[in-house]
Amino acid sequence: EGRERLHGRGPQPHLLLARALLLPPYWGHLPLKPTLTRAKEAGAAALAHDKGLASAHTVMAWLNWAVDWDFEASSRELALALELGPSDPDAHIQAALLGVVEDREQAFAHAELALRLDPLSESTHFQLAWCYYFGGEPARALEQSRTTLERFPESLLTWYVLGLSHLSLGQVHEGVTALEKATSLSREPFGLGYLGCAYTLVGRIPMLTGKLAHPGIEVMVRGDGRVRRPYLVSVGDVVV
């Protein structure tokens, strides 16, 4: 029924639907495979209307990578996105995040260009920090995170990368503080996992022992008081 309503309205509704479906499953709020498969269908529908739509190729680059692990298809879509939209910051962000393992300097250049193209966006700021972090440069990630928080003090994803960068640099207490701030902003499953990892590093099991309320999900942490370490974490029916 939804597809019928979108039919004949051009590429933009399909593209908007695809983009809206990208992040909720990644962060654990919707089932991963079916939701991203639906996003991929919407992205393909957008391209069926307009094969020259750079932003649709950007979306498909990520979906080919995330849904099918089809890295060749992802690379082709990303190349088209950059060719069709050389000034599209989203295309450069995607190039940075998907390419940081293969060529981190080129990835850094893409992320830095994205920030120059859209210096007012919270996303381009924190994505540069994440790119530095994934590229093995936690000190640069830390600096970029601090710069981002000066402008966007409640940027959840920036607090995450700030905390993880501190941990990577061996600054565990600073990392805990940053991740506690993040979970005070939103009790996302990812953030709780990051914070649990940080608590393990400092040998603390505070309020995380017991059930944590979260819509549609149950997180359980149990600890051994003798060693002051958590030894079981379950998310729903999955034990990690």
mmCIF file of C-alpha atoms in Angstrom:
data_model
loop_
_atom_site.group_PDB
_atom_site.id
_atom_site.type_symbol
_atom_site.label_atom_id
_atom_site.label_comp_id
_atom_site.label_asym_id
_atom_site.label_seq_id
_atom_site.Cartn_x
_atom_site.Cartn_y
_atom_site.Cartn_z
ATOM 1 C CA GLU A 1 0.000 0.000 0.000
ATOM 2 C CA GLY A 2 2.819 2.418 0.863
ATOM 3 C CA ARG A 3 4.577 1.639 -2.406
ATOM 4 C CA GLU A 4 1.361 2.348 -4.304
ATOM 5 C CA ARG A 5 1.041 5.771 -2.675
ATOM 6 C CA LEU A 6 4.612 6.588 -3.676
ATOM 7 C CA HIS A 7 4.224 5.343 -7.240
ATOM 8 C CA GLY A 8 4.271 8.100 -9.823
ATOM 9 C CA ARG A 9 5.519 10.797 -7.465
ATOM 10 C CA GLY A 10 9.076 10.891 -8.743
ATOM 11 C CA PRO A 11 12.316 9.832 -7.027
ATOM 12 C CA GLN A 12 12.290 12.052 -3.944
ATOM 13 C CA PRO A 13 9.666 10.215 -1.841
ATOM 14 C CA HIS A 14 11.484 6.934 -2.425
ATOM 15 C CA LEU A 15 14.815 8.525 -1.578
ATOM 16 C CA LEU A 16 13.432 10.067 1.612
ATOM 17 C CA LEU A 17 11.989 6.716 2.653
ATOM 18 C CA ALA A 18 15.304 4.953 2.014
ATOM 19 C CA ARG A 19 17.203 7.517 4.070
ATOM 20 C CA ALA A 20 14.647 7.385 6.882
ATOM 21 C CA LEU A 21 15.094 3.614 7.126
ATOM 22 C CA LEU A 22 18.908 3.654 7.254
ATOM 23 C CA LEU A 23 19.740 4.542 10.835
ATOM 24 C CA PRO A 24 17.014 3.069 13.126
ATOM 25 C CA PRO A 25 18.050 -0.564 12.486
ATOM 26 C CA TYR A 26 21.749 0.316 12.736
ATOM 27 C CA TRP A 27 21.170 1.668 16.255
ATOM 28 C CA GLY A 28 19.010 -1.281 17.275
ATOM 29 C CA HIS A 29 15.537 0.250 17.037
ATOM 30 C CA LEU A 30 14.216 -1.825 14.122
ATOM 31 C CA PRO A 31 15.017 -5.313 12.785
ATOM 32 C CA LEU A 32 18.205 -4.993 10.759
ATOM 33 C CA LYS A 33 17.819 -7.178 7.691
ATOM 34 C CA PRO A 34 14.155 -6.544 6.751
ATOM 35 C CA THR A 35 14.365 -2.823 7.378
ATOM 36 C CA LEU A 36 17.533 -2.323 5.345
ATOM 37 C CA THR A 37 16.134 -4.549 2.613
ATOM 38 C CA ARG A 38 13.113 -2.257 2.463
ATOM 39 C CA ALA A 39 15.448 0.734 2.348
ATOM 40 C CA LYS A 40 17.305 -0.845 -0.544
ATOM 41 C CA GLU A 41 14.034 -1.365 -2.435
ATOM 42 C CA ALA A 42 13.183 2.311 -1.900
ATOM 43 C CA GLY A 43 16.631 3.403 -3.079
ATOM 44 C CA ALA A 44 16.319 1.267 -6.200
ATOM 45 C CA ALA A 45 12.893 2.793 -6.856
ATOM 46 C CA ALA A 46 14.391 6.281 -6.615
ATOM 47 C CA LEU A 47 17.050 5.353 -9.166
ATOM 48 C CA ALA A 48 14.424 3.836 -11.450
ATOM 49 C CA HIS A 49 12.931 7.339 -11.631
ATOM 50 C CA ASP A 50 16.266 9.154 -11.960
ATOM 51 C CA LYS A 51 19.563 7.318 -12.498
ATOM 52 C CA GLY A 52 21.410 10.629 -12.231
ATOM 53 C CA LEU A 53 20.385 11.249 -8.626
ATOM 54 C CA ALA A 54 23.689 11.361 -6.754
ATOM 55 C CA SER A 55 22.167 11.073 -3.281
ATOM 56 C CA ALA A 56 20.353 7.873 -4.239
ATOM 57 C CA HIS A 57 23.648 6.333 -5.354
ATOM 58 C CA THR A 58 25.142 7.369 -1.994
ATOM 59 C CA VAL A 59 22.359 5.555 -0.159
ATOM 60 C CA MET A 60 22.751 2.474 -2.335
ATOM 61 C CA ALA A 61 26.506 2.431 -1.738
ATOM 62 C CA TRP A 62 25.936 2.050 1.988
ATOM 63 C CA LEU A 63 23.092 -0.452 1.573
ATOM 64 C CA ASN A 64 25.066 -2.706 -0.762
ATOM 65 C CA TRP A 65 27.792 -2.718 1.855
ATOM 66 C CA ALA A 66 25.526 -3.193 4.894
ATOM 67 C CA VAL A 67 22.865 -5.545 3.541
ATOM 68 C CA ASP A 68 24.695 -7.762 1.069
ATOM 69 C CA TRP A 69 28.370 -7.178 1.851
ATOM 70 C CA ASP A 70 28.688 -6.595 -1.879
ATOM 71 C CA PHE A 71 31.743 -4.379 -1.747
ATOM 72 C CA GLU A 72 32.177 -4.179 -5.518
ATOM 73 C CA ALA A 73 28.616 -2.932 -5.997
ATOM 74 C CA SER A 74 29.096 -0.533 -3.104
ATOM 75 C CA SER A 75 32.264 0.867 -4.710
ATOM 76 C CA ARG A 76 30.503 1.310 -8.063
ATOM 77 C CA GLU A 77 27.598 3.169 -6.471
ATOM 78 C CA LEU A 78 29.960 5.359 -4.473
ATOM 79 C CA ALA A 79 31.991 6.230 -7.559
ATOM 80 C CA LEU A 80 28.774 7.247 -9.346
ATOM 81 C CA ALA A 81 27.685 9.321 -6.360
ATOM 82 C CA LEU A 82 30.975 11.235 -6.336
ATOM 83 C CA GLU A 83 30.941 11.684 -10.106
ATOM 84 C CA LEU A 84 27.359 12.954 -10.175
ATOM 85 C CA GLY A 85 27.580 14.970 -6.974
ATOM 86 C CA PRO A 86 31.158 16.146 -6.425
ATOM 87 C CA SER A 87 29.908 18.835 -4.042
ATOM 88 C CA ASP A 88 27.575 16.538 -2.085
ATOM 89 C CA PRO A 89 28.922 16.262 1.477
ATOM 90 C CA ASP A 90 26.986 13.038 2.109
ATOM 91 C CA ALA A 91 28.804 11.332 -0.769
ATOM 92 C CA HIS A 92 32.160 12.370 0.661
ATOM 93 C CA ILE A 93 31.182 11.235 4.164
ATOM 94 C CA GLN A 94 30.175 7.855 2.776
ATOM 95 C CA ALA A 95 33.445 7.628 0.847
ATOM 96 C CA ALA A 96 35.316 8.422 4.049
ATOM 97 C CA LEU A 97 33.581 5.891 6.267
ATOM 98 C CA LEU A 98 33.526 3.065 3.734
ATOM 99 C CA GLY A 99 37.109 3.650 2.598
ATOM 100 C CA VAL A 100 38.933 4.418 5.826
ATOM 101 C CA VAL A 101 40.316 0.900 6.229
ATOM 102 C CA GLU A 102 41.771 0.735 2.712
ATOM 103 C CA ASP A 103 43.188 4.261 2.458
ATOM 104 C CA ARG A 104 42.831 6.319 5.581
ATOM 105 C CA GLU A 105 44.504 9.457 4.230
ATOM 106 C CA GLN A 106 42.119 9.573 1.285
ATOM 107 C CA ALA A 107 39.250 8.908 3.675
ATOM 108 C CA PHE A 108 40.366 11.775 5.909
ATOM 109 C CA ALA A 109 40.486 14.031 2.848
ATOM 110 C CA HIS A 110 36.898 13.098 1.918
ATOM 111 C CA ALA A 111 35.633 13.776 5.448
ATOM 112 C CA GLU A 112 37.515 17.072 5.693
ATOM 113 C CA LEU A 113 36.100 18.163 2.337
ATOM 114 C CA ALA A 114 32.587 17.262 3.502
ATOM 115 C CA LEU A 115 33.034 19.565 6.484
ATOM 116 C CA ARG A 116 34.237 22.398 4.256
ATOM 117 C CA LEU A 117 31.245 21.873 1.958
ATOM 118 C CA ASP A 118 28.787 21.957 4.872
ATOM 119 C CA PRO A 119 30.421 23.629 7.880
ATOM 120 C CA LEU A 120 27.101 24.272 9.640
ATOM 121 C CA SER A 121 26.062 20.624 9.830
ATOM 122 C CA GLU A 122 26.376 18.705 13.078
ATOM 123 C CA SER A 123 26.764 15.519 11.036
ATOM 124 C CA THR A 124 29.771 16.612 9.007
ATOM 125 C CA HIS A 125 31.486 17.685 12.221
ATOM 126 C CA PHE A 126 31.023 14.435 14.131
ATOM 127 C CA GLN A 127 31.533 12.233 11.075
ATOM 128 C CA LEU A 128 35.017 13.704 10.670
ATOM 129 C CA ALA A 129 35.737 12.744 14.281
ATOM 130 C CA TRP A 130 34.515 9.199 13.653
ATOM 131 C CA CYS A 131 36.613 8.959 10.508
ATOM 132 C CA TYR A 132 39.735 9.900 12.466
ATOM 133 C CA TYR A 133 38.785 7.364 15.144
ATOM 134 C CA PHE A 134 38.182 4.524 12.676
ATOM 135 C CA GLY A 135 41.389 5.501 10.910
ATOM 136 C CA GLY A 136 43.459 4.926 14.038
ATOM 137 C CA GLU A 137 43.960 8.586 14.977
ATOM 138 C CA PRO A 138 42.228 8.917 18.371
ATOM 139 C CA ALA A 139 44.080 12.133 19.244
ATOM 140 C CA ARG A 140 42.732 13.841 16.110
ATOM 141 C CA ALA A 141 39.308 12.354 16.817
ATOM 142 C CA LEU A 142 39.459 13.790 20.333
ATOM 143 C CA GLU A 143 40.351 17.253 19.044
ATOM 144 C CA GLN A 144 37.592 17.205 16.434
ATOM 145 C CA SER A 145 35.080 15.961 19.012
ATOM 146 C CA ARG A 146 35.876 18.838 21.327
ATOM 147 C CA THR A 147 35.531 21.313 18.461
ATOM 148 C CA THR A 148 32.169 19.791 17.558
ATOM 149 C CA LEU A 149 30.885 19.938 21.135
ATOM 150 C CA GLU A 150 31.718 23.619 21.355
ATOM 151 C CA ARG A 151 29.120 24.173 18.633
ATOM 152 C CA PHE A 152 26.787 21.245 19.366
ATOM 153 C CA PRO A 153 27.065 20.551 23.106
ATOM 154 C CA GLU A 154 24.387 17.828 23.130
ATOM 155 C CA SER A 155 25.578 15.934 20.067
ATOM 156 C CA LEU A 156 25.132 12.305 21.160
ATOM 157 C CA LEU A 157 27.357 10.755 18.498
ATOM 158 C CA THR A 158 30.091 13.240 19.330
ATOM 159 C CA TRP A 159 30.012 12.264 23.001
ATOM 160 C CA TYR A 160 30.350 8.642 21.907
ATOM 161 C CA VAL A 161 33.446 9.238 19.807
ATOM 162 C CA LEU A 162 34.900 11.552 22.456
ATOM 163 C CA GLY A 163 34.565 8.812 25.058
ATOM 164 C CA LEU A 164 35.938 6.080 22.807
ATOM 165 C CA SER A 165 38.866 8.275 21.799
ATOM 166 C CA HIS A 166 39.754 8.847 25.449
ATOM 167 C CA LEU A 167 39.623 5.077 26.024
ATOM 168 C CA SER A 168 41.881 4.458 23.010
ATOM 169 C CA LEU A 169 44.405 6.890 24.442
ATOM 170 C CA GLY A 170 44.358 5.141 27.815
ATOM 171 C CA GLN A 171 42.406 7.982 29.445
ATOM 172 C CA VAL A 172 39.795 5.685 30.903
ATOM 173 C CA HIS A 173 38.334 7.981 33.552
ATOM 174 C CA GLU A 174 37.822 10.759 30.994
ATOM 175 C CA GLY A 175 36.266 8.160 28.706
ATOM 176 C CA VAL A 176 33.826 7.072 31.395
ATOM 177 C CA THR A 177 32.831 10.674 32.060
ATOM 178 C CA ALA A 178 32.134 11.325 28.375
ATOM 179 C CA LEU A 179 30.133 8.124 27.942
ATOM 180 C CA GLU A 180 28.149 8.792 31.119
ATOM 181 C CA LYS A 181 27.260 12.150 29.611
ATOM 182 C CA ALA A 182 26.169 10.381 26.423
ATOM 183 C CA THR A 183 23.880 7.973 28.278
ATOM 184 C CA SER A 184 22.398 10.892 30.204
ATOM 185 C CA LEU A 185 21.355 12.320 26.835
ATOM 186 C CA SER A 186 19.933 9.035 25.507
ATOM 187 C CA ARG A 187 19.974 5.483 26.811
ATOM 188 C CA GLU A 188 20.679 3.950 23.417
ATOM 189 C CA PRO A 189 21.767 0.263 23.371
ATOM 190 C CA PHE A 190 25.032 1.227 21.642
ATOM 191 C CA GLY A 191 25.802 3.859 24.255
ATOM 192 C CA LEU A 192 25.074 1.469 27.108
ATOM 193 C CA GLY A 193 27.440 -1.014 25.511
ATOM 194 C CA TYR A 194 30.173 1.604 25.163
ATOM 195 C CA LEU A 195 29.700 2.624 28.787
ATOM 196 C CA GLY A 196 29.738 -0.988 29.973
ATOM 197 C CA CYS A 197 33.051 -1.467 28.187
ATOM 198 C CA ALA A 198 34.434 1.659 29.835
ATOM 199 C CA TYR A 199 33.284 0.501 33.285
ATOM 200 C CA THR A 200 35.035 -2.809 32.701
ATOM 201 C CA LEU A 201 38.292 -0.971 31.993
ATOM 202 C CA VAL A 202 38.114 0.948 35.269
ATOM 203 C CA GLY A 203 36.819 -2.002 37.287
ATOM 204 C CA ARG A 204 33.443 -0.551 38.198
ATOM 205 C CA ILE A 205 29.961 -1.978 38.220
ATOM 206 C CA PRO A 206 27.694 0.889 39.257
ATOM 207 C CA MET A 207 23.983 1.177 38.445
ATOM 208 C CA LEU A 208 24.443 -1.013 35.377
ATOM 209 C CA THR A 209 23.942 -4.123 37.511
ATOM 210 C CA GLY A 210 20.382 -5.271 36.902
ATOM 211 C CA LYS A 211 17.781 -4.520 34.275
ATOM 212 C CA LEU A 212 17.914 -1.358 32.248
ATOM 213 C CA ALA A 213 14.640 -0.033 30.924
ATOM 214 C CA HIS A 214 14.604 0.607 27.225
ATOM 215 C CA PRO A 215 11.629 0.595 24.828
ATOM 216 C CA GLY A 216 11.365 -2.809 23.183
ATOM 217 C CA ILE A 217 14.625 -4.154 24.592
ATOM 218 C CA GLU A 218 15.933 -5.611 27.824
ATOM 219 C CA VAL A 219 19.532 -5.109 28.818
ATOM 220 C CA MET A 220 20.871 -7.120 31.746
ATOM 221 C CA VAL A 221 24.276 -6.756 33.342
ATOM 222 C CA ARG A 222 25.430 -9.072 36.090
ATOM 223 C CA GLY A 223 28.616 -8.713 38.004
ATOM 224 C CA ASP A 224 30.908 -10.545 40.352
ATOM 225 C CA GLY A 225 31.553 -8.287 43.321
ATOM 226 C CA ARG A 226 34.792 -10.071 44.166
ATOM 227 C CA VAL A 227 36.494 -9.017 40.943
ATOM 228 C CA ARG A 228 34.270 -6.005 40.299
ATOM 229 C CA ARG A 229 33.762 -6.943 36.636
ATOM 230 C CA PRO A 230 30.580 -7.620 34.679
ATOM 231 C CA TYR A 231 30.528 -11.178 33.386
ATOM 232 C CA LEU A 232 27.238 -11.349 31.462
ATOM 233 C CA VAL A 233 25.424 -8.887 29.319
ATOM 234 C CA SER A 234 22.202 -9.868 27.573
ATOM 235 C CA VAL A 235 20.290 -7.772 25.089
ATOM 236 C CA GLY A 236 16.865 -9.268 24.531
ATOM 237 C CA ASP A 237 17.502 -12.977 23.981
ATOM 238 C CA VAL A 238 21.087 -12.482 22.860
ATOM 239 C CA VAL A 239 23.882 -13.112 25.343
ATOM 240 C CA VAL A 240 27.185 -11.370 24.630
#
